[in-house]
CSV table of C-alpha atoms and ligand atoms in Angstrom, one decimal:
chain,number,residue,atom,x,y,z
A,16,MET,CA,-79.8,11.4,85.4
A,17,THR,CA,-76.3,11.0,86.8
A,18,THR,CA,-75.6,7.9,88.9
A,19,ASP,CA,-76.0,10.0,92.1
A,20,GLY,CA,-79.4,11.3,91.0
A,21,PHE,CA,-78.8,14.8,89.4
A,22,PRO,CA,-81.3,15.4,86.5
A,23,ILE,CA,-79.7,16.7,83.3
A,24,GLN,CA,-81.8,18.1,80.5
A,25,LEU,CA,-80.7,17.5,76.9
A,26,PHE,CA,-82.1,19.7,74.1
A,27,GLY,CA,-81.6,19.7,70.4
A,28,ASN,CA,-80.1,22.3,68.1
A,29,ILE,CA,-82.1,22.4,64.9
A,30,GLU,CA,-82.0,24.3,61.6
A,31,LEU,CA,-85.2,23.2,60.0
A,32,PRO,CA,-88.6,22.6,61.5
A,33,ASP,CA,-88.8,18.9,60.7
A,34,GLU,CA,-85.6,18.2,62.7
A,35,ALA,CA,-87.8,18.7,65.8
A,36,ASP,CA,-89.1,15.1,65.2
A,37,ILE,CA,-85.6,13.8,65.0
A,38,THR,CA,-84.8,15.5,68.3
A,39,LEU,CA,-87.8,13.8,69.9
A,40,GLN,CA,-86.8,10.4,68.5
A,41,LYS,CA,-83.3,10.8,69.9
A,42,GLY,CA,-84.6,11.6,73.3
A,43,GLY,CA,-84.3,15.4,73.4
A,44,GLN,CA,-86.6,17.2,75.8
A,45,GLY,CA,-87.0,20.4,73.8
A,46,ILE,CA,-85.1,22.7,71.4
A,47,GLY,CA,-82.3,24.7,73.0
A,48,LEU,CA,-81.3,26.4,69.7
A,49,TYR,CA,-83.4,26.9,66.7
A,50,ARG,CA,-81.1,28.4,64.0
A,51,THR,CA,-83.8,30.4,62.1
A,52,GLU,CA,-81.5,31.9,59.5
A,53,PHE,CA,-81.9,28.7,57.6
A,54,LEU,CA,-85.3,29.9,56.6
A,55,TYR,CA,-83.4,32.5,54.6
A,56,LEU,CA,-80.6,30.5,53.2
A,57,GLY,CA,-82.3,28.0,51.0
A,58,SER,CA,-84.4,30.5,49.1
A,59,ASP,CA,-84.0,33.5,46.8
A,60,ARG,CA,-86.7,35.6,48.6
A,61,ASP,CA,-87.0,36.5,52.3
A,62,PRO,CA,-89.4,34.4,54.3
A,63,THR,CA,-92.7,36.2,55.1
A,64,GLU,CA,-94.2,36.5,58.5
A,65,GLU,CA,-96.4,33.6,57.6
A,66,ASP,CA,-93.4,31.5,56.6
A,67,HIS,CA,-91.8,32.2,60.0
A,68,TYR,CA,-95.1,31.5,61.8
A,69,GLU,CA,-95.6,28.2,60.0
A,70,ALA,CA,-92.1,27.0,60.7
A,71,TYR,CA,-92.5,27.8,64.4
A,72,MET,CA,-95.9,26.2,64.5
A,73,THR,CA,-94.6,23.0,62.9
A,74,THR,CA,-92.0,22.8,65.7
A,75,ILE,CA,-94.6,23.5,68.4
A,76,ARG,CA,-96.8,20.7,66.9
A,77,SER,CA,-94.0,18.2,67.3
A,78,PHE,CA,-93.0,19.4,70.8
A,79,GLY,CA,-96.3,20.3,72.5
A,80,ASN,CA,-95.4,22.1,75.7
A,81,HIS,CA,-91.7,21.4,75.8
A,82,PRO,CA,-89.5,24.5,75.6
A,83,ILE,CA,-88.4,25.8,72.2
A,84,THR,CA,-85.7,28.5,72.1
A,85,ILE,CA,-85.9,30.5,68.9
A,86,ARG,CA,-82.8,32.3,68.1
A,87,THR,CA,-83.4,35.5,66.1
A,88,VAL,CA,-81.7,35.4,62.7
A,89,ASP,CA,-78.0,35.1,62.8
A,90,LEU,CA,-77.2,36.0,59.2
A,91,GLY,CA,-73.7,37.1,58.0
A,92,ALA,CA,-70.2,35.7,58.3
A,93,ASP,CA,-70.5,32.0,57.8
A,94,LYS,CA,-74.3,32.2,57.2
A,95,PHE,CA,-74.6,34.7,54.4
A,96,LEU,CA,-77.1,35.2,51.6
A,97,HIS,CA,-76.0,35.0,48.0
A,98,ARG,CA,-77.9,38.2,47.2
A,99,ASP,CA,-77.2,41.6,45.8
A,100,ARG,CA,-78.1,43.4,49.0
A,101,TRP,CA,-75.3,41.7,50.9
A,102,VAL,CA,-72.4,44.2,51.2
A,103,LYS,CA,-68.9,42.9,50.8
A,104,GLU,CA,-66.9,43.3,54.0
A,105,PRO,CA,-63.1,42.8,54.5
A,106,ASN,CA,-63.7,40.9,57.8
A,107,PRO,CA,-67.3,39.5,57.8
A,108,PHE,CA,-66.8,37.7,61.2
A,109,LEU,CA,-66.1,41.1,62.7
A,110,GLY,CA,-68.7,42.9,60.6
A,111,LEU,CA,-72.4,43.5,60.1
A,112,ARG,CA,-73.6,40.0,61.2
A,113,SER,CA,-76.2,38.5,63.5
A,114,ILE,CA,-77.9,40.9,65.9
A,115,ARG,CA,-76.0,43.8,64.3
A,116,TYR,CA,-77.6,43.0,60.9
A,117,CYS,CA,-81.0,42.7,62.5
A,118,LEU,CA,-80.7,46.1,64.2
A,119,ASN,CA,-79.8,47.5,60.8
A,120,HIS,CA,-82.7,45.9,59.1
A,121,LEU,CA,-85.6,46.5,61.4
A,122,ASN,CA,-88.3,45.3,59.1
A,123,LEU,CA,-86.7,41.9,58.8
A,124,PHE,CA,-86.3,41.8,62.6
A,125,LYS,CA,-89.8,42.9,63.3
A,126,THR,CA,-91.3,40.4,60.8
A,127,GLN,CA,-89.6,37.6,62.7
A,128,MET,CA,-90.6,38.8,66.1
A,129,ARG,CA,-94.2,39.2,65.1
A,130,ALA,CA,-94.3,35.6,64.0
A,131,ILE,CA,-92.6,34.3,67.2
A,132,LEU,CA,-95.0,36.3,69.4
A,133,ARG,CA,-98.0,35.1,67.5
A,134,ALA,CA,-96.8,31.5,67.8
A,135,SER,CA,-96.0,32.0,71.5
A,136,VAL,CA,-99.6,31.5,72.6
A,137,HIS,CA,-99.5,27.9,71.2
A,138,GLY,CA,-96.3,26.6,72.8
A,139,ASN,CA,-93.5,27.1,75.3
A,140,LEU,CA,-91.4,29.6,73.2
A,141,LYS,CA,-88.4,31.6,74.3
A,142,ILE,CA,-86.6,34.3,72.3
A,143,MET,CA,-82.8,34.4,72.1
A,144,PHE,CA,-80.6,37.1,70.7
A,145,PRO,CA,-77.2,36.1,69.2
A,146,LEU,CA,-73.8,37.8,69.3
A,147,ILE,CA,-74.5,40.4,71.9
A,148,THR,CA,-71.4,42.4,72.6
A,149,ASN,CA,-72.7,45.3,74.6
A,150,ILE,CA,-75.7,46.0,76.7
A,151,LEU,CA,-77.1,48.7,74.5
A,152,GLU,CA,-77.5,46.2,71.7
A,153,LEU,CA,-79.5,44.1,74.0
A,154,ARG,CA,-81.7,47.0,75.1
A,155,GLN,CA,-82.2,48.0,71.5
A,156,ALA,CA,-83.3,44.5,70.6
A,157,LYS,CA,-85.7,44.5,73.6
A,158,TRP,CA,-87.2,47.9,72.6
A,159,VAL,CA,-87.9,46.4,69.1
A,160,LEU,CA,-89.6,43.5,70.8
A,161,ALA,CA,-91.7,45.9,73.0
A,162,ASP,CA,-92.6,47.8,69.8
A,163,VAL,CA,-93.8,44.7,68.1
A,164,LYS,CA,-95.8,43.7,71.2
A,165,GLU,CA,-97.5,47.1,71.1
A,166,ASP,CA,-98.4,46.7,67.5
A,167,LEU,CA,-99.9,43.3,68.2
A,168,GLU,CA,-101.8,44.6,71.1
A,169,GLU,CA,-103.3,47.4,69.0
A,170,GLN,CA,-104.4,44.9,66.4
A,171,LYS,CA,-105.8,42.7,69.2
A,172,ILE,CA,-103.6,39.7,68.1
A,173,PRO,CA,-102.8,37.5,71.1
A,174,PHE,CA,-99.3,36.7,72.3
A,175,ASN,CA,-97.5,35.6,75.4
A,176,ASP,CA,-96.5,38.9,77.0
A,177,SER,CA,-94.1,37.2,79.4
A,178,ILE,CA,-92.2,35.2,76.8
A,179,PRO,CA,-88.7,34.6,78.3
A,180,VAL,CA,-85.9,36.6,76.6
A,181,GLY,CA,-82.3,35.5,76.6
A,182,ILE,CA,-79.0,36.0,74.9
A,183,MET,CA,-76.2,33.9,73.6
A,184,ILE,CA,-72.9,34.4,75.2
A,185,GLU,CA,-70.6,34.2,72.2
A,186,THR,CA,-68.0,36.9,72.7
A,187,PRO,CA,-65.4,37.6,75.4
A,188,ALA,CA,-67.1,41.0,75.8
A,189,ALA,CA,-70.4,39.4,76.7
A,190,ALA,CA,-68.7,36.8,79.0
A,191,MET,CA,-66.8,39.5,80.9
A,192,THR,CA,-69.9,41.8,81.3
A,193,ALA,CA,-72.2,38.9,82.1
A,194,ASP,CA,-73.3,40.2,85.5
A,195,ASP,CA,-74.7,43.4,83.9
A,196,LEU,CA,-76.3,41.5,81.0
A,197,ALA,CA,-77.8,39.0,83.5
A,198,ASP,CA,-79.8,41.8,85.1
A,199,GLU,CA,-81.7,42.3,81.9
A,200,VAL,CA,-82.5,38.8,80.6
A,201,ASP,CA,-84.2,35.6,81.7
A,202,PHE,CA,-81.4,33.2,80.5
A,203,PHE,CA,-78.0,32.7,78.9
A,204,SER,CA,-76.9,30.1,76.4
A,205,ILE,CA,-73.2,29.9,75.8
A,206,GLY,CA,-72.4,29.6,72.1
A,207,THR,CA,-69.0,28.1,72.3
A,208,ASN,CA,-68.5,27.9,68.5
A,209,ASP,CA,-68.2,31.6,68.3
A,210,LEU,CA,-66.9,32.2,71.8
A,211,ILE,CA,-63.8,30.0,71.0
A,212,GLN,CA,-63.2,31.8,67.7
A,213,TYR,CA,-63.4,35.3,69.2
A,214,THR,CA,-61.5,34.4,72.4
A,215,LEU,CA,-58.6,32.7,70.5
A,216,ALA,CA,-58.7,34.9,67.4
A,217,VAL,CA,-59.1,31.8,65.2
A,218,ASP,CA,-61.6,31.7,62.3
A,219,ARG,CA,-63.8,28.7,63.1
A,220,ALA,CA,-64.0,27.9,59.3
A,221,ASN,CA,-60.4,28.3,58.4
A,222,GLU,CA,-58.6,24.9,57.9
A,223,HIS,CA,-55.2,26.5,58.1
A,224,VAL,CA,-55.6,27.5,61.8
A,225,ALA,CA,-57.9,24.6,62.7
A,226,SER,CA,-55.3,23.1,65.2
A,227,LEU,CA,-55.5,26.4,67.2
A,228,TYR,CA,-59.3,26.2,67.5
A,229,SER,CA,-59.6,24.5,70.9
A,230,PRO,CA,-62.5,24.3,73.3
A,231,ALA,CA,-60.0,23.2,76.0
A,232,HIS,CA,-57.8,26.3,75.8
A,233,PRO,CA,-57.6,27.5,79.5
A,234,ALA,CA,-59.0,30.9,78.5
A,235,VAL,CA,-62.1,29.3,77.0
A,236,LEU,CA,-62.7,27.0,80.0
A,237,ASN,CA,-62.3,29.9,82.4
A,238,LEU,CA,-64.7,32.1,80.5
A,239,ILE,CA,-67.3,29.3,80.4
A,240,ARG,CA,-67.0,28.6,84.1
A,241,GLN,CA,-67.2,32.3,85.0
A,242,VAL,CA,-70.3,32.8,82.9
A,243,TYR,CA,-71.9,29.8,84.5
A,244,GLN,CA,-71.1,31.2,88.0
A,245,THR,CA,-72.4,34.6,87.1
A,246,ALA,CA,-75.7,33.2,85.8
A,247,LYS,CA,-76.1,31.2,89.0
A,248,ARG,CA,-75.4,34.2,91.2
A,249,ALA,CA,-78.0,36.2,89.2
A,250,LYS,CA,-80.4,33.3,89.5
A,251,ILE,CA,-81.1,33.1,85.8
A,252,ASP,CA,-81.1,29.9,83.6
A,253,ILE,CA,-78.0,28.9,81.8
A,254,SER,CA,-77.3,26.3,79.1
A,255,LEU,CA,-74.6,25.6,76.6
A,256,CYS,CA,-75.4,25.1,72.9
A,257,GLY,CA,-72.1,25.1,71.0
A,258,GLU,CA,-70.7,21.9,69.4
A,259,MET,CA,-68.7,21.3,72.6
A,260,ALA,CA,-72.0,20.0,74.1
A,261,SER,CA,-72.0,17.3,71.5
A,262,GLU,CA,-68.5,16.0,72.2
A,263,THR,CA,-68.3,13.2,74.8
A,264,GLU,CA,-64.9,14.2,76.2
A,265,PHE,CA,-66.5,17.5,77.5
A,266,THR,CA,-69.6,16.0,79.1
A,267,PRO,CA,-68.1,15.3,82.6
A,268,LEU,CA,-66.3,18.7,82.6
A,269,LEU,CA,-69.5,20.7,81.8
A,270,LEU,CA,-71.5,18.8,84.4
A,271,GLY,CA,-68.7,19.4,86.8
A,272,PHE,CA,-68.8,23.1,86.1
A,273,GLY,CA,-72.5,22.9,87.1
A,274,PHE,CA,-74.4,22.8,83.8
A,275,THR,CA,-77.6,20.8,84.0
A,276,THR,CA,-78.9,21.8,80.5
A,277,LEU,CA,-77.0,21.2,77.3
A,278,SER,CA,-78.3,21.7,73.8
A,279,LEU,CA,-76.7,19.7,71.0
A,280,ALA,CA,-76.9,18.1,67.6
A,281,PRO,CA,-79.9,15.7,67.9
A,282,PRO,CA,-78.0,12.6,66.6
A,283,ARG,CA,-75.5,13.0,69.4
A,284,ILE,CA,-78.1,12.9,72.2
A,285,PRO,CA,-78.0,9.1,72.9
A,286,GLU,CA,-74.2,9.0,73.3
A,287,ILE,CA,-74.1,12.0,75.6
A,288,LYS,CA,-77.0,10.5,77.6
A,289,LYS,CA,-74.9,7.3,78.0
A,290,ILE,CA,-72.1,9.3,79.6
A,291,ILE,CA,-74.4,11.2,81.9
A,292,ARG,CA,-76.0,7.9,83.1
A,293,SER,CA,-72.6,6.4,83.8
A,294,VAL,CA,-71.0,9.1,85.9
A,295,SER,CA,-71.7,10.8,89.3
A,296,MET,CA,-71.8,14.5,89.8
A,297,SER,CA,-69.1,14.2,92.4
A,298,GLN,CA,-66.8,12.5,89.9
A,299,CYS,CA,-67.6,15.3,87.4
A,300,ARG,CA,-66.7,18.0,89.9
A,301,ARG,CA,-63.4,16.3,90.6
A,302,ILE,CA,-62.7,16.0,86.8
A,303,ALA,CA,-63.5,19.7,86.3
A,304,ARG,CA,-61.2,20.8,89.1
A,305,LYS,CA,-58.4,18.8,87.7
A,306,ALA,CA,-59.0,19.9,84.1
A,307,LEU,CA,-58.5,23.5,85.1
A,308,THR,CA,-55.0,22.8,86.4
A,309,PHE,CA,-53.4,22.2,83.0
A,310,ASP,CA,-51.8,25.0,81.1
A,311,THR,CA,-52.1,23.6,77.6
A,312,ASP,CA,-55.3,22.4,75.8
A,313,LYS,CA,-53.5,19.2,74.7
A,314,GLN,CA,-52.9,18.1,78.3
A,315,THR,CA,-56.5,18.9,79.2
A,316,ILE,CA,-57.9,17.0,76.2
A,317,SER,CA,-55.9,13.9,76.9
A,318,TYR,CA,-56.9,14.0,80.5
A,319,LEU,CA,-60.6,14.4,79.6
A,320,ARG,CA,-60.4,11.6,77.0
A,321,ALA,CA,-58.8,9.2,79.5
A,322,GLN,CA,-61.5,10.0,82.1
A,323,VAL,CA,-64.4,9.4,79.6
A,324,GLN,CA,-62.7,6.1,78.5
A,325,ASP,CA,-62.6,5.0,82.2
A,326,ILE,CA,-66.2,6.0,82.7
A,327,LEU,CA,-67.4,4.0,79.7
A,328,ALA,CA,-65.1,1.0,80.6
A,329,ASN,CA,-67.1,0.7,83.8
A,330,VAL,CA,-70.5,0.5,82.1
A,331,ASP,CA,-71.9,-3.0,82.0
B,410,LIG,C1,-72.2,29.1,68.6
B,410,LIG,O1,-71.7,30.0,68.1
B,410,LIG,O2,-71.7,28.3,69.5
B,410,LIG,C2,-73.6,28.7,68.2
B,410,LIG,C3,-74.3,27.7,68.8
B,410,LIG,O3,-74.1,29.3,67.1
B,410,LIG,P1,-73.7,29.1,65.6
B,410,LIG,O4,-72.9,27.8,65.6
B,410,LIG,O5,-75.0,29.0,64.8
B,410,LIG,O6,-73.0,30.3,65.3
B,411,LIG,MG1,-72.8,31.5,67.0
């Protein structure tokens, strides 16, 4: 809670089911991003429906009724399989990755959705689709989900029919059409790692352009703020789950934009909590307003760092 009494929720980003326990130990209140492609990456065969189901059940067993947001597989680009079936592409970050790959491999997609739906009667699960760039992709993904629900119904297998469905906002296209997308989902989560790379045309994994990869670029900050405001207008939930949520210099800024839910690397939760407990929402709003007045990311970053230092200096 901020010093003026605003409650903020901190969730964990996890890749493996046993990281759920670490999230709990660090004070996380749920899982805001379960990167399920890691079920594929450590093995030379695809996970079965049972493998998926067991992974989700392990997480549910740790978390009881706390929310767990399962992102459907985000394979491709930086998360690729060393397997023959992977086609070589000249620009994998602009290629058949993420939701595009799933919509091209419906059996793989349906296997995962069946497992999520089956597990959904045992916990507080949500489904999240990554890298949406247009509304047709979202509709297609939802049709596949509806199809899988129908199959389960016919087989008399129980599932939560009203499982919340959300998307990651990771591309400028999604950010700029957020009001249309908001009409068709229950929540957004902003994936700043990809949003930054696609907005600034900077490969997030390329060391030669690393200095250009900046969460504080005015274009990125404006997109984040716009998406937040769009979600609020549409009355849907919104959180932010990119690495930016783990970095202390951005905590007052994100709170000032209005975010009350952040999802981050579990080991970072205590430090981010400390900032939240040391700052008021009115201070955060002031900081956010000022941060948007700079025209270079360098100025913004040094301003934000100085603010956080001040905040921490006043903690007893
Ligand atoms: C993101 O893009 O911000 C994100 C959280 O997803 P990932 O890092 O797994 O691509
Ligand atoms: Mg991403």
